[in-house]
Amino acid sequence: MLATQLMALATQDASADIALWIHSPGGSVPSMLAIRDIIRLIPCDVSTLVLGIAYSAGQFLLSSGARGKRRALPHSRVLMHQGSAGIGGTAVDIELQAGDLRHTRDTVLGLISEDTGQPVERIFEDSLHDRWYTAQEALDYGFIDAIVQNFDEIAPQNRPRPGFSVTEGVGQ
């Protein structure tokens, strides 16, 4: 749903930034990869802002925003770790699923490295277990570019929401 909303906003005004506000405990790896793909494909810059928490997939999307436009509120928290999955079936099935999981892990870690500027080896080591970051630590690591200090930095622009429209005089 978020990917389609991003595309709808991009078709409304290809030159306007899109603000993606994140308060997320995490989510689906395939979904986050699809959203990141759309963020990279649309002509608009996507600014990201963490409002409280950006855990796991939330961290991934936070750092996927346009360089210079990734922000956090001062007391926000970011969590990075490697994805997990339930694996089952025959020995052959388990081996195939484990290979796919390793491929997905390597893809995600490579993209985080690209977005943060950190070497993939550091991303790998830092993500072996849950790793928590304050807003300042997220800035130092490269997940974000700034910590919000005043409302003007994040004030919404006058942009219609996808799927909603207001007709003047309705109900009068």
mmCIF file with all atom_site columns, C-alpha atoms in Angstrom:
data_model
loop_
_atom_site.group_PDB
_atom_site.id
_atom_site.type_symbol
_atom_site.label_atom_id
_atom_site.label_alt_id
_atom_site.label_comp_id
_atom_site.label_asym_id
_atom_site.label_entity_id
_atom_site.label_seq_id
_atom_site.pdbx_PDB_ins_code
_atom_site.Cartn_x
_atom_site.Cartn_y
_atom_site.Cartn_z
_atom_site.occupancy
_atom_site.B_iso_or_equiv
_atom_site.pdbx_formal_charge
_atom_site.auth_seq_id
_atom_site.auth_comp_id
_atom_site.auth_asym_id
_atom_site.auth_atom_id
_atom_site.pdbx_PDB_model_num
ATOM 1   C CA . MET A 1 1   ? 0.000   0.000   0.000   1.00 0.00 ? 1   MET A CA 1
ATOM 2   C CA . LEU A 1 2   ? 2.779   2.474   0.884   1.00 0.00 ? 2   LEU A CA 1
ATOM 3   C CA . ALA A 1 3   ? 4.569   1.783   -2.407  1.00 0.00 ? 3   ALA A CA 1
ATOM 4   C CA . THR A 1 4   ? 1.426   2.590   -4.396  1.00 0.00 ? 4   THR A CA 1
ATOM 5   C CA . GLN A 1 5   ? 0.834   5.767   -2.361  1.00 0.00 ? 5   GLN A CA 1
ATOM 6   C CA . LEU A 1 6   ? 4.386   6.913   -3.127  1.00 0.00 ? 6   LEU A CA 1
ATOM 7   C CA . MET A 1 7   ? 3.769   6.317   -6.837  1.00 0.00 ? 7   MET A CA 1
ATOM 8   C CA . ALA A 1 8   ? 0.456   8.209   -6.684  1.00 0.00 ? 8   ALA A CA 1
ATOM 9   C CA . LEU A 1 9   ? 2.109   11.197  -5.012  1.00 0.00 ? 9   LEU A CA 1
ATOM 10  C CA . ALA A 1 10  ? 4.908   11.162  -7.595  1.00 0.00 ? 10  ALA A CA 1
ATOM 11  C CA . THR A 1 11  ? 2.379   11.317  -10.439 1.00 0.00 ? 11  THR A CA 1
ATOM 12  C CA . GLN A 1 12  ? 0.598   14.282  -8.822  1.00 0.00 ? 12  GLN A CA 1
ATOM 13  C CA . ASP A 1 13  ? 3.758   16.406  -8.657  1.00 0.00 ? 13  ASP A CA 1
ATOM 14  C CA . ALA A 1 14  ? 7.030   14.896  -9.822  1.00 0.00 ? 14  ALA A CA 1
ATOM 15  C CA . SER A 1 15  ? 9.057   17.858  -8.546  1.00 0.00 ? 15  SER A CA 1
ATOM 16  C CA . ALA A 1 16  ? 7.764   17.988  -4.961  1.00 0.00 ? 16  ALA A CA 1
ATOM 17  C CA . ASP A 1 17  ? 9.413   16.135  -2.106  1.00 0.00 ? 17  ASP A CA 1
ATOM 18  C CA . ILE A 1 18  ? 7.446   13.377  -0.399  1.00 0.00 ? 18  ILE A CA 1
ATOM 19  C CA . ALA A 1 19  ? 7.633   13.218  3.401   1.00 0.00 ? 19  ALA A CA 1
ATOM 20  C CA . LEU A 1 20  ? 7.713   9.705   4.864   1.00 0.00 ? 20  LEU A CA 1
ATOM 21  C CA . TRP A 1 21  ? 7.172   9.819   8.620   1.00 0.00 ? 21  TRP A CA 1
ATOM 22  C CA . ILE A 1 22  ? 8.215   6.626   10.347  1.00 0.00 ? 22  ILE A CA 1
ATOM 23  C CA . HIS A 1 23  ? 7.110   5.167   13.670  1.00 0.00 ? 23  HIS A CA 1
ATOM 24  C CA . SER A 1 24  ? 7.655   1.474   13.068  1.00 0.00 ? 24  SER A CA 1
ATOM 25  C CA . PRO A 1 25  ? 8.440   -1.635  15.122  1.00 0.00 ? 25  PRO A CA 1
ATOM 26  C CA . GLY A 1 26  ? 9.546   -3.358  11.890  1.00 0.00 ? 26  GLY A CA 1
ATOM 27  C CA . GLY A 1 27  ? 7.914   -5.363  9.165   1.00 0.00 ? 27  GLY A CA 1
ATOM 28  C CA . SER A 1 28  ? 8.225   -7.558  6.127   1.00 0.00 ? 28  SER A CA 1
ATOM 29  C CA . VAL A 1 29  ? 11.555  -7.762  4.279   1.00 0.00 ? 29  VAL A CA 1
ATOM 30  C CA . PRO A 1 30  ? 9.959   -8.176  0.804   1.00 0.00 ? 30  PRO A CA 1
ATOM 31  C CA . SER A 1 31  ? 7.681   -5.189  1.495   1.00 0.00 ? 31  SER A CA 1
ATOM 32  C CA . MET A 1 32  ? 10.526  -2.960  2.672   1.00 0.00 ? 32  MET A CA 1
ATOM 33  C CA . LEU A 1 33  ? 12.577  -3.874  -0.408  1.00 0.00 ? 33  LEU A CA 1
ATOM 34  C CA . ALA A 1 34  ? 9.624   -3.019  -2.673  1.00 0.00 ? 34  ALA A CA 1
ATOM 35  C CA . ILE A 1 35  ? 9.154   0.341   -0.927  1.00 0.00 ? 35  ILE A CA 1
ATOM 36  C CA . ARG A 1 36  ? 12.875  1.115   -1.251  1.00 0.00 ? 36  ARG A CA 1
ATOM 37  C CA . ASP A 1 37  ? 12.748  0.232   -4.954  1.00 0.00 ? 37  ASP A CA 1
ATOM 38  C CA . ILE A 1 38  ? 9.891   2.703   -5.448  1.00 0.00 ? 38  ILE A CA 1
ATOM 39  C CA . ILE A 1 39  ? 11.717  5.385   -3.426  1.00 0.00 ? 39  ILE A CA 1
ATOM 40  C CA . ARG A 1 40  ? 14.630  5.007   -5.852  1.00 0.00 ? 40  ARG A CA 1
ATOM 41  C CA . LEU A 1 41  ? 12.455  4.873   -9.001  1.00 0.00 ? 41  LEU A CA 1
ATOM 42  C CA . ILE A 1 42  ? 10.177  7.874   -8.510  1.00 0.00 ? 42  ILE A CA 1
ATOM 43  C CA . PRO A 1 43  ? 11.449  11.308  -9.560  1.00 0.00 ? 43  PRO A CA 1
ATOM 44  C CA . CYS A 1 44  ? 10.630  12.906  -6.185  1.00 0.00 ? 44  CYS A CA 1
ATOM 45  C CA . ASP A 1 45  ? 13.017  13.092  -3.268  1.00 0.00 ? 45  ASP A CA 1
ATOM 46  C CA . VAL A 1 46  ? 11.621  11.157  -0.314  1.00 0.00 ? 46  VAL A CA 1
ATOM 47  C CA . SER A 1 47  ? 12.495  12.790  2.981   1.00 0.00 ? 47  SER A CA 1
ATOM 48  C CA . THR A 1 48  ? 12.322  10.466  5.970   1.00 0.00 ? 48  THR A CA 1
ATOM 49  C CA . LEU A 1 49  ? 11.679  11.332  9.597   1.00 0.00 ? 49  LEU A CA 1
ATOM 50  C CA . VAL A 1 50  ? 11.582  8.966   12.546  1.00 0.00 ? 50  VAL A CA 1
ATOM 51  C CA . LEU A 1 51  ? 8.858   9.883   15.033  1.00 0.00 ? 51  LEU A CA 1
ATOM 52  C CA . GLY A 1 52  ? 9.827   7.784   18.035  1.00 0.00 ? 52  GLY A CA 1
ATOM 53  C CA . ILE A 1 53  ? 11.016  4.429   16.716  1.00 0.00 ? 53  ILE A CA 1
ATOM 54  C CA . ALA A 1 54  ? 12.481  3.059   13.508  1.00 0.00 ? 54  ALA A CA 1
ATOM 55  C CA . TYR A 1 55  ? 13.165  -0.592  14.254  1.00 0.00 ? 55  TYR A CA 1
ATOM 56  C CA . SER A 1 56  ? 14.343  -3.187  11.755  1.00 0.00 ? 56  SER A CA 1
ATOM 57  C CA . ALA A 1 57  ? 12.448  -2.525  8.490   1.00 0.00 ? 57  ALA A CA 1
ATOM 58  C CA . GLY A 1 58  ? 11.730  0.968   9.854   1.00 0.00 ? 58  GLY A CA 1
ATOM 59  C CA . GLN A 1 59  ? 15.490  1.600   10.111  1.00 0.00 ? 59  GLN A CA 1
ATOM 60  C CA . PHE A 1 60  ? 15.956  0.324   6.571   1.00 0.00 ? 60  PHE A CA 1
ATOM 61  C CA . LEU A 1 61  ? 13.334  2.725   5.174   1.00 0.00 ? 61  LEU A CA 1
ATOM 62  C CA . LEU A 1 62  ? 14.604  5.620   7.304   1.00 0.00 ? 62  LEU A CA 1
ATOM 63  C CA . SER A 1 63  ? 18.087  5.359   5.836   1.00 0.00 ? 63  SER A CA 1
ATOM 64  C CA . SER A 1 64  ? 16.652  4.813   2.316   1.00 0.00 ? 64  SER A CA 1
ATOM 65  C CA . GLY A 1 65  ? 15.468  8.412   2.146   1.00 0.00 ? 65  GLY A CA 1
ATOM 66  C CA . ALA A 1 66  ? 17.101  11.101  0.028   1.00 0.00 ? 66  ALA A CA 1
ATOM 67  C CA . ARG A 1 67  ? 20.576  12.060  1.232   1.00 0.00 ? 67  ARG A CA 1
ATOM 68  C CA . GLY A 1 68  ? 20.445  15.260  3.250   1.00 0.00 ? 68  GLY A CA 1
ATOM 69  C CA . LYS A 1 69  ? 16.733  14.713  3.976   1.00 0.00 ? 69  LYS A CA 1
ATOM 70  C CA . ARG A 1 70  ? 16.814  11.887  6.531   1.00 0.00 ? 70  ARG A CA 1
ATOM 71  C CA . ARG A 1 71  ? 15.950  13.122  10.018  1.00 0.00 ? 71  ARG A CA 1
ATOM 72  C CA . ALA A 1 72  ? 14.994  12.037  13.518  1.00 0.00 ? 72  ALA A CA 1
ATOM 73  C CA . LEU A 1 73  ? 13.326  13.668  16.464  1.00 0.00 ? 73  LEU A CA 1
ATOM 74  C CA . PRO A 1 74  ? 15.784  14.159  19.353  1.00 0.00 ? 74  PRO A CA 1
ATOM 75  C CA . HIS A 1 75  ? 14.587  11.211  21.471  1.00 0.00 ? 75  HIS A CA 1
ATOM 76  C CA . SER A 1 76  ? 13.988  8.766   18.647  1.00 0.00 ? 76  SER A CA 1
ATOM 77  C CA . ARG A 1 77  ? 15.469  5.276   18.706  1.00 0.00 ? 77  ARG A CA 1
ATOM 78  C CA . VAL A 1 78  ? 16.715  3.193   15.797  1.00 0.00 ? 78  VAL A CA 1
ATOM 79  C CA . LEU A 1 79  ? 17.232  -0.588  15.821  1.00 0.00 ? 79  LEU A CA 1
ATOM 80  C CA . MET A 1 80  ? 19.305  -2.528  13.318  1.00 0.00 ? 80  MET A CA 1
ATOM 81  C CA . HIS A 1 81  ? 19.534  -6.303  13.157  1.00 0.00 ? 81  HIS A CA 1
ATOM 82  C CA . GLN A 1 82  ? 19.535  -9.044  10.570  1.00 0.00 ? 82  GLN A CA 1
ATOM 83  C CA . GLY A 1 83  ? 16.206  -10.407 9.419   1.00 0.00 ? 83  GLY A CA 1
ATOM 84  C CA . SER A 1 84  ? 14.938  -13.722 10.673  1.00 0.00 ? 84  SER A CA 1
ATOM 85  C CA . ALA A 1 85  ? 12.762  -16.425 9.173   1.00 0.00 ? 85  ALA A CA 1
ATOM 86  C CA . GLY A 1 86  ? 11.154  -19.703 10.070  1.00 0.00 ? 86  GLY A CA 1
ATOM 87  C CA . ILE A 1 87  ? 12.572  -22.550 8.018   1.00 0.00 ? 87  ILE A CA 1
ATOM 88  C CA . GLY A 1 88  ? 11.174  -26.048 7.722   1.00 0.00 ? 88  GLY A CA 1
ATOM 89  C CA . GLY A 1 89  ? 10.690  -29.025 5.472   1.00 0.00 ? 89  GLY A CA 1
ATOM 90  C CA . THR A 1 90  ? 13.054  -31.634 4.131   1.00 0.00 ? 90  THR A CA 1
ATOM 91  C CA . ALA A 1 91  ? 16.821  -31.286 4.415   1.00 0.00 ? 91  ALA A CA 1
ATOM 92  C CA . VAL A 1 92  ? 16.952  -30.173 0.775   1.00 0.00 ? 92  VAL A CA 1
ATOM 93  C CA . ASP A 1 93  ? 14.189  -27.599 1.360   1.00 0.00 ? 93  ASP A CA 1
ATOM 94  C CA . ILE A 1 94  ? 15.972  -26.265 4.440   1.00 0.00 ? 94  ILE A CA 1
ATOM 95  C CA . GLU A 1 95  ? 19.225  -25.943 2.513   1.00 0.00 ? 95  GLU A CA 1
ATOM 96  C CA . LEU A 1 96  ? 17.475  -24.023 -0.286  1.00 0.00 ? 96  LEU A CA 1
ATOM 97  C CA . GLN A 1 97  ? 15.650  -21.753 2.162   1.00 0.00 ? 97  GLN A CA 1
ATOM 98  C CA . ALA A 1 98  ? 18.873  -21.060 4.075   1.00 0.00 ? 98  ALA A CA 1
ATOM 99  C CA . GLY A 1 99  ? 20.577  -20.089 0.817   1.00 0.00 ? 99  GLY A CA 1
ATOM 100 C CA . ASP A 1 100 ? 17.738  -17.713 -0.016  1.00 0.00 ? 100 ASP A CA 1
ATOM 101 C CA . LEU A 1 101 ? 17.891  -16.229 3.497   1.00 0.00 ? 101 LEU A CA 1
ATOM 102 C CA . ARG A 1 102 ? 21.651  -15.620 3.118   1.00 0.00 ? 102 ARG A CA 1
ATOM 103 C CA . HIS A 1 103 ? 21.067  -13.976 -0.283  1.00 0.00 ? 103 HIS A CA 1
ATOM 104 C CA . THR A 1 104 ? 18.378  -11.697 1.178   1.00 0.00 ? 104 THR A CA 1
ATOM 105 C CA . ARG A 1 105 ? 20.614  -10.849 4.160   1.00 0.00 ? 105 ARG A CA 1
ATOM 106 C CA . ASP A 1 106 ? 23.508  -9.943  1.869   1.00 0.00 ? 106 ASP A CA 1
ATOM 107 C CA . THR A 1 107 ? 21.233  -7.808  -0.321  1.00 0.00 ? 107 THR A CA 1
ATOM 108 C CA . VAL A 1 108 ? 19.812  -5.901  2.655   1.00 0.00 ? 108 VAL A CA 1
ATOM 109 C CA . LEU A 1 109 ? 23.215  -5.394  4.304   1.00 0.00 ? 109 LEU A CA 1
ATOM 110 C CA . GLY A 1 110 ? 24.651  -4.134  1.006   1.00 0.00 ? 110 GLY A CA 1
ATOM 111 C CA . LEU A 1 111 ? 21.835  -1.601  0.647   1.00 0.00 ? 111 LEU A CA 1
ATOM 112 C CA . ILE A 1 112 ? 22.281  -0.403  4.246   1.00 0.00 ? 112 ILE A CA 1
ATOM 113 C CA . SER A 1 113 ? 26.000  -0.004  3.515   1.00 0.00 ? 113 SER A CA 1
ATOM 114 C CA . GLU A 1 114 ? 25.167  2.016   0.398   1.00 0.00 ? 114 GLU A CA 1
ATOM 115 C CA . ASP A 1 115 ? 22.751  4.259   2.329   1.00 0.00 ? 115 ASP A CA 1
ATOM 116 C CA . THR A 1 116 ? 24.932  4.837   5.407   1.00 0.00 ? 116 THR A CA 1
ATOM 117 C CA . GLY A 1 117 ? 28.403  4.877   3.892   1.00 0.00 ? 117 GLY A CA 1
ATOM 118 C CA . GLN A 1 118 ? 29.519  2.207   6.368   1.00 0.00 ? 118 GLN A CA 1
ATOM 119 C CA . PRO A 1 119 ? 31.531  -0.760  5.065   1.00 0.00 ? 119 PRO A CA 1
ATOM 120 C CA . VAL A 1 120 ? 29.370  -3.857  4.564   1.00 0.00 ? 120 VAL A CA 1
ATOM 121 C CA . GLU A 1 121 ? 31.649  -5.770  6.969   1.00 0.00 ? 121 GLU A CA 1
ATOM 122 C CA . ARG A 1 122 ? 30.798  -3.300  9.745   1.00 0.00 ? 122 ARG A CA 1
ATOM 123 C CA . ILE A 1 123 ? 27.091  -3.504  8.917   1.00 0.00 ? 123 ILE A CA 1
ATOM 124 C CA . PHE A 1 124 ? 27.341  -7.306  9.100   1.00 0.00 ? 124 PHE A CA 1
ATOM 125 C CA . GLU A 1 125 ? 29.074  -7.255  12.510  1.00 0.00 ? 125 GLU A CA 1
ATOM 126 C CA . ASP A 1 126 ? 26.827  -4.550  13.955  1.00 0.00 ? 126 ASP A CA 1
ATOM 127 C CA . SER A 1 127 ? 23.675  -6.385  12.854  1.00 0.00 ? 127 SER A CA 1
ATOM 128 C CA . LEU A 1 128 ? 24.512  -9.842  14.249  1.00 0.00 ? 128 LEU A CA 1
ATOM 129 C CA . HIS A 1 129 ? 22.408  -8.972  17.322  1.00 0.00 ? 129 HIS A CA 1
ATOM 130 C CA . ASP A 1 130 ? 19.882  -6.251  18.088  1.00 0.00 ? 130 ASP A CA 1
ATOM 131 C CA . ARG A 1 131 ? 21.774  -2.954  18.004  1.00 0.00 ? 131 ARG A CA 1
ATOM 132 C CA . TRP A 1 132 ? 20.049  0.148   19.370  1.00 0.00 ? 132 TRP A CA 1
ATOM 133 C CA . TYR A 1 133 ? 20.942  3.716   18.420  1.00 0.00 ? 133 TYR A CA 1
ATOM 134 C CA . THR A 1 134 ? 19.981  7.066   19.908  1.00 0.00 ? 134 THR A CA 1
ATOM 135 C CA . ALA A 1 135 ? 19.266  9.896   17.479  1.00 0.00 ? 135 ALA A CA 1
ATOM 136 C CA . GLN A 1 136 ? 22.847  11.141  17.876  1.00 0.00 ? 136 GLN A CA 1
ATOM 137 C CA . GLU A 1 137 ? 24.253  7.656   17.323  1.00 0.00 ? 137 GLU A CA 1
ATOM 138 C CA . ALA A 1 138 ? 22.016  7.237   14.252  1.00 0.00 ? 138 ALA A CA 1
ATOM 139 C CA . LEU A 1 139 ? 23.416  10.512  12.915  1.00 0.00 ? 139 LEU A CA 1
ATOM 140 C CA . ASP A 1 140 ? 27.000  9.425   13.584  1.00 0.00 ? 140 ASP A CA 1
ATOM 141 C CA . TYR A 1 141 ? 26.376  6.034   11.922  1.00 0.00 ? 141 TYR A CA 1
ATOM 142 C CA . GLY A 1 142 ? 24.818  7.537   8.788   1.00 0.00 ? 142 GLY A CA 1
ATOM 143 C CA . PHE A 1 143 ? 21.205  6.383   9.168   1.00 0.00 ? 143 PHE A CA 1
ATOM 144 C CA . ILE A 1 144 ? 20.117  10.031  9.278   1.00 0.00 ? 144 ILE A CA 1
ATOM 145 C CA . ASP A 1 145 ? 21.528  13.392  8.224   1.00 0.00 ? 145 ASP A CA 1
ATOM 146 C CA . ALA A 1 146 ? 20.088  15.626  10.941  1.00 0.00 ? 146 ALA A CA 1
ATOM 147 C CA . ILE A 1 147 ? 18.316  15.716  14.284  1.00 0.00 ? 147 ILE A CA 1
ATOM 148 C CA . VAL A 1 148 ? 15.248  17.963  14.180  1.00 0.00 ? 148 VAL A CA 1
ATOM 149 C CA . GLN A 1 149 ? 15.603  21.063  16.344  1.00 0.00 ? 149 GLN A CA 1
ATOM 150 C CA . ASN A 1 150 ? 12.485  23.057  15.391  1.00 0.00 ? 150 ASN A CA 1
ATOM 151 C CA . PHE A 1 151 ? 9.106   22.566  13.739  1.00 0.00 ? 151 PHE A CA 1
ATOM 152 C CA . ASP A 1 152 ? 9.990   24.524  10.604  1.00 0.00 ? 152 ASP A CA 1
ATOM 153 C CA . GLU A 1 153 ? 12.383  21.723  9.623   1.00 0.00 ? 153 GLU A CA 1
ATOM 154 C CA . ILE A 1 154 ? 9.497   19.238  9.337   1.00 0.00 ? 154 ILE A CA 1
ATOM 155 C CA . ALA A 1 155 ? 6.410   21.384  8.716   1.00 0.00 ? 155 ALA A CA 1
ATOM 156 C CA . PRO A 1 156 ? 4.145   19.646  6.185   1.00 0.00 ? 156 PRO A CA 1
ATOM 157 C CA . GLN A 1 157 ? 3.944   21.114  2.715   1.00 0.00 ? 157 GLN A CA 1
ATOM 158 C CA . ASN A 1 158 ? 0.563   21.802  1.129   1.00 0.00 ? 158 ASN A CA 1
ATOM 159 C CA . ARG A 1 159 ? 0.173   18.577  -0.825  1.00 0.00 ? 159 ARG A CA 1
ATOM 160 C CA . PRO A 1 160 ? -3.008  16.529  -1.371  1.00 0.00 ? 160 PRO A CA 1
ATOM 161 C CA . ARG A 1 161 ? -3.164  12.991  -0.028  1.00 0.00 ? 161 ARG A CA 1
ATOM 162 C CA . PRO A 1 162 ? -3.490  10.148  -2.528  1.00 0.00 ? 162 PRO A CA 1
ATOM 163 C CA . GLY A 1 163 ? -7.023  8.809   -2.733  1.00 0.00 ? 163 GLY A CA 1
ATOM 164 C CA . PHE A 1 164 ? -8.570  11.838  -1.045  1.00 0.00 ? 164 PHE A CA 1
ATOM 165 C CA . SER A 1 165 ? -9.943  15.017  -2.524  1.00 0.00 ? 165 SER A CA 1
ATOM 166 C CA . VAL A 1 166 ? -11.872 17.955  -1.167  1.00 0.00 ? 166 VAL A CA 1
ATOM 167 C CA . THR A 1 167 ? -14.656 19.485  -3.201  1.00 0.00 ? 167 THR A CA 1
ATOM 168 C CA . GLU A 1 168 ? -15.558 23.039  -2.296  1.00 0.00 ? 168 GLU A CA 1
ATOM 169 C CA . GLY A 1 169 ? -19.153 23.488  -1.210  1.00 0.00 ? 169 GLY A CA 1
ATOM 170 C CA . VAL A 1 170 ? -19.882 19.791  -0.595  1.00 0.00 ? 170 VAL A CA 1
ATOM 171 C CA . GLY A 1 171 ? -22.693 19.359  1.925   1.00 0.00 ? 171 GLY A CA 1
ATOM 172 C CA . GLN A 1 172 ? -23.763 22.990  1.881   1.00 0.00 ? 172 GLN A CA 1
#
